[in-house]
Amino acid sequence: MNLTTNIQSKTTIMNRKFKSWMVISVLVATMIPALSLAQEESEKDKGGIVSYGEPDFFRPYDKRGLHMFETTKEDLNKEYTGRKFSLGAGFSLQFQSLKNENTGALNNDFDAKEVNALAKLAPGFSLPQANLYIDAQLAEGIRLHLANYMASKHHNEFWVKGGYLQVDKLPFNGEIWDKISEIVTIKAGHMEINYGDAHFRRPDGGHTSYSPFIEGNIMDAFATEIAAEVYAQKNGWIGMVGLSNGMIKGHTEEADPTGYQDEFDKRNPSVYFKGGWDKQLNEDLRLRFTGSVYHNAGTNGSGLTLYAGDRTGSNYTYVMEQYYTAAGVAKAATAMYKSGRFDANNYNAKLTAVMFNAFAKAQGFEFFGTAEFANGRSKAVADEKDRATSQYAAEGIYRFGNNENLFLGLKYNIVNSEVLLGTAVEDVQIDRFAVGAGWFLTKNIVMKGEYVNQKYSDFPNTDYRHNGKFNGIALQAAISF
């Protein structure tokens, strides 16, 4: 056996061992909450009495949850009063008056049903969206969360988003377990993974109260995956390591053997990390800085969905959407759910993504920034190379009035991407400017509106986004509890 063959053999064995340990880690992390629940019930839980109320270690769905990211350990010293059950919801109704165009693009004649023709827009109401949340305090420091989409643009029917079990207090006797519980949190389930901070502020189907704008980032880093996450928090410092299957659903069958065969004809798990610092320095000033990494060495099956995992849809409707297929057939409404968003389609086979976030709140002034860098490839063609995408976003918000119920905001978002269009790799750019305002009538009811202007640059004239742009006004009323 020559040196090269020997090194390759050892590398293969190490990779297999690494994957085996990652799978075992996920199973152990998933079993810990189950083992916790198997412990003897506390005296307060005997008799099966369940009260209605918000659980501990919980982010409220209304205005109180605005500036929360990960749940904290503050409820550790709170008196446990027994099992609790809570129902929550998010409803949104939107009116938009937007116009779009793609001047100079080939085959963009709407009346001739040509493929690059954009949907014709007129002022009107979008499809109302609705979410349903079920939360339960199962034991002291242990809660269950289940999220459901009752109506959305991508899936009009009832659809389960996902759920997880969260353990903040291990129910084992002993000082060492109490010390661990002071800093450690465990989450496991089919859930929204904690990559970056932008997903904490984005609109999610019918639940839009956390977002000061109508839409989130142009390149939307959001996915629900089968995962386990372990957190450590102390004195403002936070660290997290997560492991997931990397896909929006589970798979037990062999990866699809059809199509071009290469080293990505397998399913590697995704591993992701987050680290940062979040501190209320005084009554008027809070600062938070975090960095996140998401990595998958290669996968097949349904493909990675970090930038294509939203099953609800954009809060802009039919904007910059191809209305007809190549056969001249009108697309279904649910097929046009990514309005105004950008998925480079670079990363369904291999991905390394890094996101840095900064958050500052000084009295009523608020800043949230994102810098994101992604590198990877798809499984579209043979000999395809890794391609890069970068995204920057900055939000400036001023909250004022009684309990800061009124707000004004500005946002600028830009994406630069190497994207495969046909057989050529193009360097394209998309940028968005939005100015908005809103009013929380109560902690559960918010009305907001914005003017948005988004432009598409450097797309070839064979693409429907060539010289594309849209602008106009969108208004939204949202209820969350």
Short mmCIF file of C-alpha atoms in Angstrom, two decimals:
data_model
loop_
_atom_site.label_atom_id
_atom_site.label_comp_id
_atom_site.label_asym_id
_atom_site.label_seq_id
_atom_site.Cartn_x
_atom_site.Cartn_y
_atom_site.Cartn_z
CA MET A 1 0.00 0.00 0.00
CA ASN A 2 1.55 3.32 -1.06
CA LEU A 3 1.64 6.41 1.16
CA THR A 4 -1.28 8.16 -0.60
CA THR A 5 -3.53 5.11 -0.33
CA ASN A 6 -2.60 4.67 3.33
CA ILE A 7 -3.42 8.31 4.13
CA GLN A 8 -6.75 8.09 2.27
CA SER A 9 -7.63 4.88 4.14
CA LYS A 10 -6.85 6.44 7.52
CA THR A 11 -8.80 9.58 6.59
CA THR A 12 -11.84 7.49 5.64
CA ILE A 13 -11.69 5.59 8.95
CA MET A 14 -11.37 8.87 10.91
CA ASN A 15 -14.34 10.38 9.04
CA ARG A 16 -16.46 7.33 9.80
CA LYS A 17 -15.52 7.47 13.48
CA PHE A 18 -16.27 11.21 13.58
CA LYS A 19 -19.70 10.71 11.99
CA SER A 20 -20.44 7.82 14.39
CA TRP A 21 -19.59 9.96 17.40
CA MET A 22 -21.75 12.82 16.08
CA VAL A 23 -24.72 10.48 15.66
CA ILE A 24 -24.17 9.08 19.17
CA SER A 25 -23.97 12.66 20.53
CA VAL A 26 -27.32 13.55 18.99
CA LEU A 27 -28.95 10.43 20.43
CA VAL A 28 -27.50 11.08 23.89
CA ALA A 29 -28.55 14.73 23.84
CA THR A 30 -32.03 13.69 22.75
CA MET A 31 -32.28 11.02 25.45
CA ILE A 32 -31.23 13.29 28.32
CA PRO A 33 -34.57 15.12 28.44
CA ALA A 34 -36.40 11.81 28.19
CA LEU A 35 -34.34 10.39 31.06
CA SER A 36 -35.07 13.52 33.05
CA LEU A 37 -38.80 13.03 32.61
CA ALA A 38 -38.45 9.46 33.84
CA GLN A 39 -37.38 10.66 37.28
CA GLU A 40 -39.80 10.67 40.19
CA GLU A 41 -42.43 13.41 39.88
CA SER A 42 -42.40 16.20 42.43
CA GLU A 43 -45.14 16.34 45.06
CA LYS A 44 -46.73 19.31 43.25
CA ASP A 45 -47.17 17.21 40.09
CA LYS A 46 -48.88 14.26 41.77
CA GLY A 47 -52.56 13.96 41.07
CA GLY A 48 -52.23 15.17 37.47
CA ILE A 49 -53.27 18.79 38.21
CA VAL A 50 -52.39 21.12 35.35
CA SER A 51 -52.91 24.89 35.44
CA TYR A 52 -53.11 27.34 32.54
CA GLY A 53 -50.25 29.82 32.29
CA GLU A 54 -46.97 30.66 30.62
CA PRO A 55 -44.17 28.17 31.32
CA ASP A 56 -40.78 29.10 32.74
CA PHE A 57 -37.73 29.75 30.53
CA PHE A 58 -40.06 31.06 27.84
CA ARG A 59 -40.03 33.85 25.25
CA PRO A 60 -43.45 35.54 25.17
CA TYR A 61 -45.01 35.90 21.72
CA ASP A 62 -46.19 39.46 22.35
CA LYS A 63 -44.25 42.75 22.79
CA ARG A 64 -42.46 41.39 25.87
CA GLY A 65 -40.46 39.06 23.61
CA LEU A 66 -39.18 41.83 21.33
CA HIS A 67 -35.57 42.03 22.49
CA MET A 68 -35.16 38.44 23.65
CA PHE A 69 -32.86 36.03 21.88
CA GLU A 70 -32.05 32.76 23.63
CA THR A 71 -34.04 32.19 26.83
CA THR A 72 -32.01 33.00 29.94
CA LYS A 73 -31.47 31.17 33.24
CA GLU A 74 -33.34 33.84 35.23
CA ASP A 75 -36.25 31.53 36.13
CA LEU A 76 -34.00 29.07 38.00
CA ASN A 77 -34.80 30.69 41.34
CA LYS A 78 -38.49 31.06 40.55
CA GLU A 79 -40.83 28.96 42.67
CA TYR A 80 -42.13 25.97 40.74
CA THR A 81 -45.92 25.77 41.01
CA GLY A 82 -46.62 22.61 39.02
CA ARG A 83 -47.35 21.66 35.45
CA LYS A 84 -48.70 24.36 33.13
CA PHE A 85 -50.31 24.45 29.72
CA SER A 86 -50.44 27.46 27.41
CA LEU A 87 -51.89 28.26 23.97
CA GLY A 88 -50.46 31.07 21.87
CA ALA A 89 -51.02 32.40 18.38
CA GLY A 90 -49.89 34.88 15.78
CA PHE A 91 -52.16 36.44 13.16
CA SER A 92 -51.26 38.91 10.43
CA LEU A 93 -53.25 40.75 7.77
CA GLN A 94 -51.48 42.78 5.12
CA PHE A 95 -52.24 45.31 2.39
CA GLN A 96 -49.65 46.08 -0.26
CA SER A 97 -49.30 48.54 -3.09
CA LEU A 98 -46.11 47.45 -4.86
CA LYS A 99 -44.97 47.58 -8.46
CA ASN A 100 -42.22 45.55 -10.14
CA GLU A 101 -40.38 45.53 -13.47
CA ASN A 102 -37.54 43.80 -15.30
CA THR A 103 -36.89 46.04 -18.28
CA GLY A 104 -34.67 44.54 -20.96
CA ALA A 105 -35.10 40.92 -19.93
CA LEU A 106 -35.68 38.52 -22.82
CA ASN A 107 -39.09 36.91 -23.20
CA ASN A 108 -40.88 39.01 -20.60
CA ASP A 109 -44.16 39.57 -22.42
CA PHE A 110 -46.96 38.81 -19.97
CA ASP A 111 -49.71 38.63 -22.59
CA ALA A 112 -47.69 36.13 -24.63
CA LYS A 113 -47.21 34.01 -21.49
CA GLU A 114 -43.44 34.14 -21.82
CA VAL A 115 -41.25 32.64 -19.11
CA ASN A 116 -39.59 35.83 -17.82
CA ALA A 117 -42.85 37.77 -17.50
CA LEU A 118 -43.39 39.06 -13.98
CA ALA A 119 -46.69 38.83 -12.18
CA LYS A 120 -48.81 41.91 -12.79
CA LEU A 121 -49.46 43.68 -9.50
CA ALA A 122 -52.30 45.84 -8.22
CA PRO A 123 -53.04 47.23 -4.74
CA GLY A 124 -54.79 44.69 -2.55
CA PHE A 125 -54.76 42.41 0.49
CA SER A 126 -52.43 39.44 0.75
CA LEU A 127 -53.44 36.06 2.11
CA PRO A 128 -53.87 36.36 5.92
CA GLN A 129 -51.49 34.09 7.83
CA ALA A 130 -51.90 32.37 11.18
CA ASN A 131 -49.70 30.41 13.60
CA LEU A 132 -50.69 28.27 16.60
CA TYR A 133 -48.35 27.58 19.53
CA ILE A 134 -48.67 24.98 22.26
CA ASP A 135 -46.35 25.20 25.27
CA ALA A 136 -46.31 23.00 28.33
CA GLN A 137 -44.33 23.04 31.57
CA LEU A 138 -43.89 19.29 32.05
CA ALA A 139 -41.73 19.42 35.17
CA GLU A 140 -39.53 21.86 37.02
CA GLY A 141 -37.17 23.37 34.45
CA ILE A 142 -38.49 21.19 31.62
CA ARG A 143 -40.84 22.50 28.96
CA LEU A 144 -42.29 21.39 25.62
CA HIS A 145 -42.87 23.68 22.63
CA LEU A 146 -44.92 22.88 19.52
CA ALA A 147 -45.35 25.38 16.65
CA ASN A 148 -47.92 25.08 13.87
CA TYR A 149 -48.70 27.03 10.71
CA MET A 150 -52.48 27.22 10.31
CA ALA A 151 -52.38 29.23 7.07
CA SER A 152 -49.48 30.60 5.06
CA LYS A 153 -48.48 31.47 1.51
CA HIS A 154 -46.37 28.39 0.84
CA HIS A 155 -48.70 25.98 2.63
CA ASN A 156 -52.30 27.13 2.86
CA GLU A 157 -53.24 24.05 4.87
CA PHE A 158 -52.47 23.32 8.54
CA TRP A 159 -48.78 22.47 8.79
CA VAL A 160 -46.61 21.56 11.77
CA LYS A 161 -43.52 23.75 11.89
CA GLY A 162 -41.79 21.67 14.57
CA GLY A 163 -41.28 21.25 18.27
CA TYR A 164 -38.68 20.59 20.92
CA LEU A 165 -38.07 19.68 24.52
CA GLN A 166 -36.03 22.19 26.54
CA VAL A 167 -34.30 21.24 29.80
CA ASP A 168 -33.03 24.04 32.05
CA LYS A 169 -32.96 22.12 35.31
CA LEU A 170 -31.83 18.53 35.54
CA PRO A 171 -34.06 16.71 38.08
CA PHE A 172 -31.22 14.75 39.65
CA ASN A 173 -30.30 15.10 43.30
CA GLY A 174 -26.88 16.44 44.09
CA GLU A 175 -24.96 19.69 44.20
CA ILE A 176 -23.11 18.95 40.97
CA TRP A 177 -26.41 18.71 39.04
CA ASP A 178 -27.54 22.02 40.50
CA LYS A 179 -24.28 23.64 39.43
CA ILE A 180 -24.67 22.29 35.89
CA SER A 181 -28.26 23.52 35.73
CA GLU A 182 -27.13 27.03 36.64
CA ILE A 183 -25.37 27.41 33.29
CA VAL A 184 -26.49 24.60 30.94
CA THR A 185 -29.61 24.33 28.75
CA ILE A 186 -30.43 21.40 26.46
CA LYS A 187 -32.82 21.52 23.49
CA ALA A 188 -33.72 18.60 21.25
CA GLY A 189 -36.37 18.03 18.60
CA HIS A 190 -37.36 18.93 15.05
CA MET A 191 -36.96 22.64 15.50
CA GLU A 192 -35.83 26.06 14.29
CA ILE A 193 -32.07 25.82 14.63
CA ASN A 194 -30.14 28.59 16.37
CA TYR A 195 -27.82 29.78 13.60
CA GLY A 196 -27.19 33.52 13.86
CA ASP A 197 -29.36 36.13 15.55
CA ALA A 198 -31.35 37.35 12.54
CA HIS A 199 -33.88 34.49 12.87
CA PHE A 200 -34.97 35.89 16.26
CA ARG A 201 -36.22 39.09 14.59
CA ARG A 202 -37.63 37.83 11.30
CA PRO A 203 -41.38 37.52 10.61
CA ASP A 204 -42.46 33.88 10.79
CA GLY A 205 -45.73 33.20 8.99
CA GLY A 206 -48.55 34.80 10.95
CA HIS A 207 -46.27 35.78 13.82
CA THR A 208 -44.64 39.08 12.83
CA SER A 209 -44.62 41.10 16.07
CA TYR A 210 -40.88 40.66 16.66
CA SER A 211 -39.99 42.26 13.32
CA PRO A 212 -40.06 46.07 12.98
CA PHE A 213 -40.23 45.65 9.19
CA ILE A 214 -42.52 43.78 6.81
CA GLU A 215 -39.79 41.34 5.75
CA GLY A 216 -36.59 39.85 7.13
CA ASN A 217 -33.26 39.70 5.29
CA ILE A 218 -33.04 39.20 1.52
CA MET A 219 -31.08 35.96 2.03
CA ASP A 220 -33.15 34.36 4.77
CA ALA A 221 -31.10 32.06 7.02
CA PHE A 222 -33.88 30.00 8.56
CA ALA A 223 -34.40 26.25 8.77
CA THR A 224 -36.19 23.62 10.84
CA GLU A 225 -34.07 20.50 11.22
CA ILE A 226 -33.91 17.45 13.47
CA ALA A 227 -31.33 18.67 15.94
CA ALA A 228 -29.93 18.82 19.44
CA GLU A 229 -28.36 21.92 21.00
CA VAL A 230 -26.42 22.38 24.24
CA TYR A 231 -26.02 25.89 25.70
CA ALA A 232 -23.80 27.36 28.41
CA GLN A 233 -24.59 30.83 29.84
CA LYS A 234 -22.80 32.71 32.59
CA ASN A 235 -22.20 36.40 33.41
CA GLY A 236 -23.42 37.53 30.00
CA TRP A 237 -21.32 35.03 28.04
CA ILE A 238 -23.10 32.47 25.90
CA GLY A 239 -21.91 29.43 23.97
CA MET A 240 -23.82 26.83 22.01
CA VAL A 241 -23.01 23.71 20.01
CA GLY A 242 -25.61 22.05 17.82
CA LEU A 243 -25.87 18.98 15.63
CA SER A 244 -28.58 18.37 13.04
CA ASN A 245 -29.46 16.22 10.05
CA GLY A 246 -29.02 19.29 7.81
CA MET A 247 -32.37 18.86 6.06
CA ILE A 248 -35.91 20.07 6.51
CA LYS A 249 -37.24 16.55 7.10
CA GLY A 250 -36.07 13.13 8.18
CA HIS A 251 -34.74 10.46 5.83
CA THR A 252 -34.17 6.76 6.40
CA GLU A 253 -33.79 5.64 2.80
CA GLU A 254 -30.49 5.65 0.90
CA ALA A 255 -29.49 8.91 -0.73
CA ASP A 256 -30.84 9.34 -4.24
CA PRO A 257 -28.48 7.43 -6.57
CA THR A 258 -29.76 9.15 -9.74
CA GLY A 259 -28.08 12.02 -11.50
CA TYR A 260 -24.46 13.09 -11.36
CA GLN A 261 -22.46 10.98 -8.89
CA ASP A 262 -19.71 12.52 -6.80
CA GLU A 263 -18.38 12.69 -3.24
CA PHE A 264 -21.64 14.29 -2.07
CA ASP A 265 -23.74 11.17 -2.65
CA LYS A 266 -24.14 10.68 1.09
CA ARG A 267 -25.68 12.38 4.10
CA ASN A 268 -23.35 14.14 6.45
CA PRO A 269 -24.80 15.78 9.57
CA SER A 270 -24.55 19.54 10.04
CA VAL A 271 -22.62 20.91 12.98
CA TYR A 272 -23.08 24.50 14.10
CA PHE A 273 -21.81 26.77 16.84
CA LYS A 274 -22.60 30.11 18.42
CA GLY A 275 -20.63 32.22 20.84
CA GLY A 276 -21.12 35.72 22.17
CA TRP A 277 -21.70 38.23 24.92
CA ASP A 278 -24.99 39.87 25.96
CA LYS A 279 -25.06 42.33 28.85
CA GLN A 280 -27.36 44.99 30.28
CA LEU A 281 -24.61 47.41 31.28
CA ASN A 282 -26.92 49.82 33.05
CA GLU A 283 -30.55 50.91 33.02
CA ASP A 284 -30.16 52.62 29.65
CA LEU A 285 -27.64 50.52 27.71
CA ARG A 286 -27.58 46.91 26.52
CA LEU A 287 -24.98 45.40 24.15
CA ARG A 288 -24.87 42.03 22.42
CA PHE A 289 -22.32 40.55 20.01
CA THR A 290 -22.45 37.02 18.61
CA GLY A 291 -20.82 34.89 15.94
CA SER A 292 -22.24 31.70 14.45
CA VAL A 293 -20.89 28.97 12.17
CA TYR A 294 -22.87 26.33 10.24
CA HIS A 295 -21.03 23.54 8.38
CA ASN A 296 -22.03 20.53 6.34
CA ALA A 297 -19.29 18.67 4.45
CA GLY A 298 -21.69 17.27 1.87
CA THR A 299 -25.13 15.76 1.58
CA ASN A 300 -27.68 14.51 -0.91
CA GLY A 301 -31.28 13.42 -0.44
CA SER A 302 -33.53 16.49 -0.39
CA GLY A 303 -30.48 18.73 0.04
CA LEU A 304 -29.46 21.40 2.55
CA THR A 305 -32.13 23.99 3.24
CA LEU A 306 -30.54 26.67 5.43
CA TYR A 307 -31.46 29.34 2.87
CA ALA A 308 -34.59 27.63 1.55
CA GLY A 309 -36.19 26.24 4.70
CA ASP A 310 -39.13 28.61 5.20
CA ARG A 311 -42.45 26.84 4.66
CA THR A 312 -44.56 29.96 5.12
CA GLY A 313 -43.32 32.51 2.60
CA SER A 314 -42.34 36.13 2.17
CA ASN A 315 -44.55 38.94 3.42
CA TYR A 316 -44.30 40.54 -0.01
CA THR A 317 -46.72 38.92 -2.46
CA TYR A 318 -45.98 38.07 -6.13
CA VAL A 319 -43.09 40.56 -6.20
CA MET A 320 -40.33 39.74 -8.73
CA GLU A 321 -41.90 36.37 -9.45
CA GLN A 322 -42.05 34.55 -12.77
CA TYR A 323 -45.76 34.14 -13.44
CA TYR A 324 -45.53 31.51 -16.19
CA THR A 325 -43.55 28.31 -16.59
CA ALA A 326 -41.50 27.65 -19.73
CA ALA A 327 -44.58 25.89 -21.12
CA GLY A 328 -46.67 29.04 -20.74
CA VAL A 329 -48.68 27.67 -17.81
CA ALA A 330 -49.52 29.99 -14.92
CA LYS A 331 -47.75 28.99 -11.70
CA ALA A 332 -49.72 28.09 -8.59
CA ALA A 333 -49.87 30.82 -5.97
CA THR A 334 -48.05 28.59 -3.47
CA ALA A 335 -45.13 28.29 -5.92
CA MET A 336 -44.55 32.04 -5.72
CA TYR A 337 -43.73 32.30 -2.03
CA LYS A 338 -40.15 33.67 -2.09
CA SER A 339 -41.13 37.16 -3.26
CA GLY A 340 -38.25 39.58 -2.78
CA ARG A 341 -35.99 36.92 -1.27
CA PHE A 342 -32.85 35.44 -2.79
CA ASP A 343 -31.74 31.82 -2.60
CA ALA A 344 -28.48 31.47 -4.50
CA ASN A 345 -29.17 27.73 -4.92
CA ASN A 346 -25.45 27.34 -4.32
CA TYR A 347 -25.64 25.30 -1.21
CA ASN A 348 -27.89 22.26 -1.41
CA ALA A 349 -24.92 19.85 -1.36
CA LYS A 350 -22.16 21.52 0.68
CA LEU A 351 -22.13 24.61 2.89
CA THR A 352 -20.07 26.60 5.33
CA ALA A 353 -21.83 29.73 6.57
CA VAL A 354 -20.71 32.33 9.10
CA MET A 355 -22.89 35.07 10.58
CA PHE A 356 -21.86 37.94 12.86
CA ASN A 357 -24.49 40.01 14.64
CA ALA A 358 -24.41 43.15 16.75
CA PHE A 359 -27.29 44.49 18.85
CA ALA A 360 -27.34 47.69 20.88
CA LYS A 361 -30.17 49.42 22.74
CA ALA A 362 -29.56 52.79 24.34
CA GLN A 363 -32.79 54.09 25.83
CA GLY A 364 -35.15 54.24 22.83
CA PHE A 365 -32.44 53.89 20.19
CA GLU A 366 -31.82 50.42 18.80
CA PHE A 367 -29.34 48.98 16.29
CA PHE A 368 -29.19 45.50 14.82
CA GLY A 369 -26.54 44.50 12.29
CA THR A 370 -25.74 41.39 10.29
CA ALA A 371 -22.64 40.37 8.35
CA GLU A 372 -22.92 36.95 6.74
CA PHE A 373 -20.63 34.90 4.50
CA ALA A 374 -21.55 31.61 2.81
CA ASN A 375 -19.44 29.29 0.70
CA GLY A 376 -20.50 26.02 -0.87
CA ARG A 377 -21.84 24.26 -3.90
CA SER A 378 -24.87 22.56 -5.34
CA LYS A 379 -25.16 19.20 -7.02
CA ALA A 380 -26.36 20.61 -10.31
CA VAL A 381 -23.52 19.78 -12.68
CA ALA A 382 -20.24 17.88 -12.85
CA ASP A 383 -17.03 19.65 -11.83
CA GLU A 384 -18.96 22.46 -10.15
CA LYS A 385 -16.83 24.72 -7.96
CA ASP A 386 -17.57 26.26 -4.58
CA ARG A 387 -19.16 29.69 -4.84
CA ALA A 388 -19.39 32.54 -2.35
CA THR A 389 -22.16 34.85 -1.15
CA SER A 390 -21.96 37.77 1.27
CA GLN A 391 -24.78 39.66 2.95
CA TYR A 392 -24.82 42.83 5.07
CA ALA A 393 -27.83 44.32 6.82
CA ALA A 394 -28.25 47.23 9.23
CA GLU A 395 -31.40 48.27 11.10
CA GLY A 396 -31.80 51.50 13.03
CA ILE A 397 -34.92 51.77 15.21
CA TYR A 398 -36.16 54.54 17.48
CA ARG A 399 -38.83 53.54 20.00
CA PHE A 400 -40.69 56.27 21.86
CA GLY A 401 -43.96 57.14 23.56
CA ASN A 402 -45.59 55.45 26.53
CA ASN A 403 -43.72 52.15 27.13
CA GLU A 404 -41.99 52.67 23.76
CA ASN A 405 -45.19 51.71 21.95
CA LEU A 406 -44.32 53.78 18.87
CA PHE A 407 -41.34 53.17 16.61
CA LEU A 408 -39.62 54.45 13.48
CA GLY A 409 -37.05 52.47 11.53
CA LEU A 410 -34.59 52.39 8.64
CA LYS A 411 -33.04 49.29 7.09
CA TYR A 412 -30.45 48.69 4.38
CA ASN A 413 -29.66 45.18 3.15
CA ILE A 414 -27.26 44.12 0.37
CA VAL A 415 -26.35 40.71 -1.05
CA ASN A 416 -23.46 39.90 -3.41
CA SER A 417 -23.36 36.39 -4.82
CA GLU A 418 -21.61 34.15 -7.31
CA VAL A 419 -24.57 32.27 -8.72
CA LEU A 420 -24.81 29.58 -11.39
CA LEU A 421 -27.25 30.71 -14.09
CA GLY A 422 -27.45 28.10 -16.82
CA THR A 423 -23.84 27.06 -17.43
CA ALA A 424 -22.24 30.37 -16.44
CA VAL A 425 -21.34 31.74 -13.02
CA GLU A 426 -22.50 35.34 -12.63
CA ASP A 427 -21.59 37.92 -9.99
CA VAL A 428 -24.91 39.50 -9.04
CA GLN A 429 -26.11 42.02 -6.49
CA ILE A 430 -29.42 42.75 -4.75
CA ASP A 431 -29.98 45.65 -2.40
CA ARG A 432 -33.00 46.82 -0.39
CA PHE A 433 -33.81 50.05 1.38
CA ALA A 434 -36.83 50.22 3.70
CA VAL A 435 -38.24 52.91 5.95
CA GLY A 436 -40.98 51.92 8.37
CA ALA A 437 -43.08 52.92 11.35
CA GLY A 438 -45.35 51.13 13.79
CA TRP A 439 -47.58 51.36 16.84
CA PHE A 440 -48.24 48.77 19.54
CA LEU A 441 -51.83 49.53 20.50
CA THR A 442 -51.42 46.97 23.28
CA LYS A 443 -48.66 44.45 23.98
CA ASN A 444 -50.58 42.01 21.74
CA ILE A 445 -51.61 44.25 18.82
CA VAL A 446 -49.27 46.09 16.45
CA MET A 447 -49.86 48.07 13.28
CA LYS A 448 -46.92 48.86 11.02
CA GLY A 449 -46.08 50.00 7.53
CA GLU A 450 -43.09 50.59 5.32
CA TYR A 451 -41.89 51.97 2.04
CA VAL A 452 -39.49 49.54 0.32
CA ASN A 453 -37.24 49.87 -2.71
CA GLN A 454 -35.30 46.80 -3.92
CA LYS A 455 -33.01 46.52 -6.97
CA TYR A 456 -31.39 43.62 -8.84
CA SER A 457 -28.08 44.25 -10.59
CA ASP A 458 -25.84 42.32 -13.01
CA PHE A 459 -28.27 39.51 -13.79
CA PRO A 460 -28.01 38.50 -17.49
CA ASN A 461 -30.82 39.48 -19.85
CA THR A 462 -31.85 35.83 -20.11
CA ASP A 463 -32.83 35.93 -16.42
CA TYR A 464 -36.16 37.29 -15.18
CA ARG A 465 -34.33 39.49 -12.63
CA HIS A 466 -32.39 41.41 -15.31
CA ASN A 467 -32.69 45.15 -14.48
CA GLY A 468 -35.29 44.10 -11.93
CA LYS A 469 -36.67 46.29 -9.21
CA PHE A 470 -39.74 46.74 -7.06
CA ASN A 471 -40.95 49.48 -4.77
CA GLY A 472 -44.02 50.71 -2.98
CA ILE A 473 -45.88 50.57 0.31
CA ALA A 474 -46.93 47.65 2.52
CA LEU A 475 -49.15 47.87 5.62
CA GLN A 476 -49.69 45.18 8.21
CA ALA A 477 -51.76 44.52 11.31
CA ALA A 478 -50.62 41.72 13.61
CA ILE A 479 -51.95 40.07 16.77
CA SER A 480 -49.80 37.85 18.98
CA PHE A 481 -50.38 36.28 22.37
#
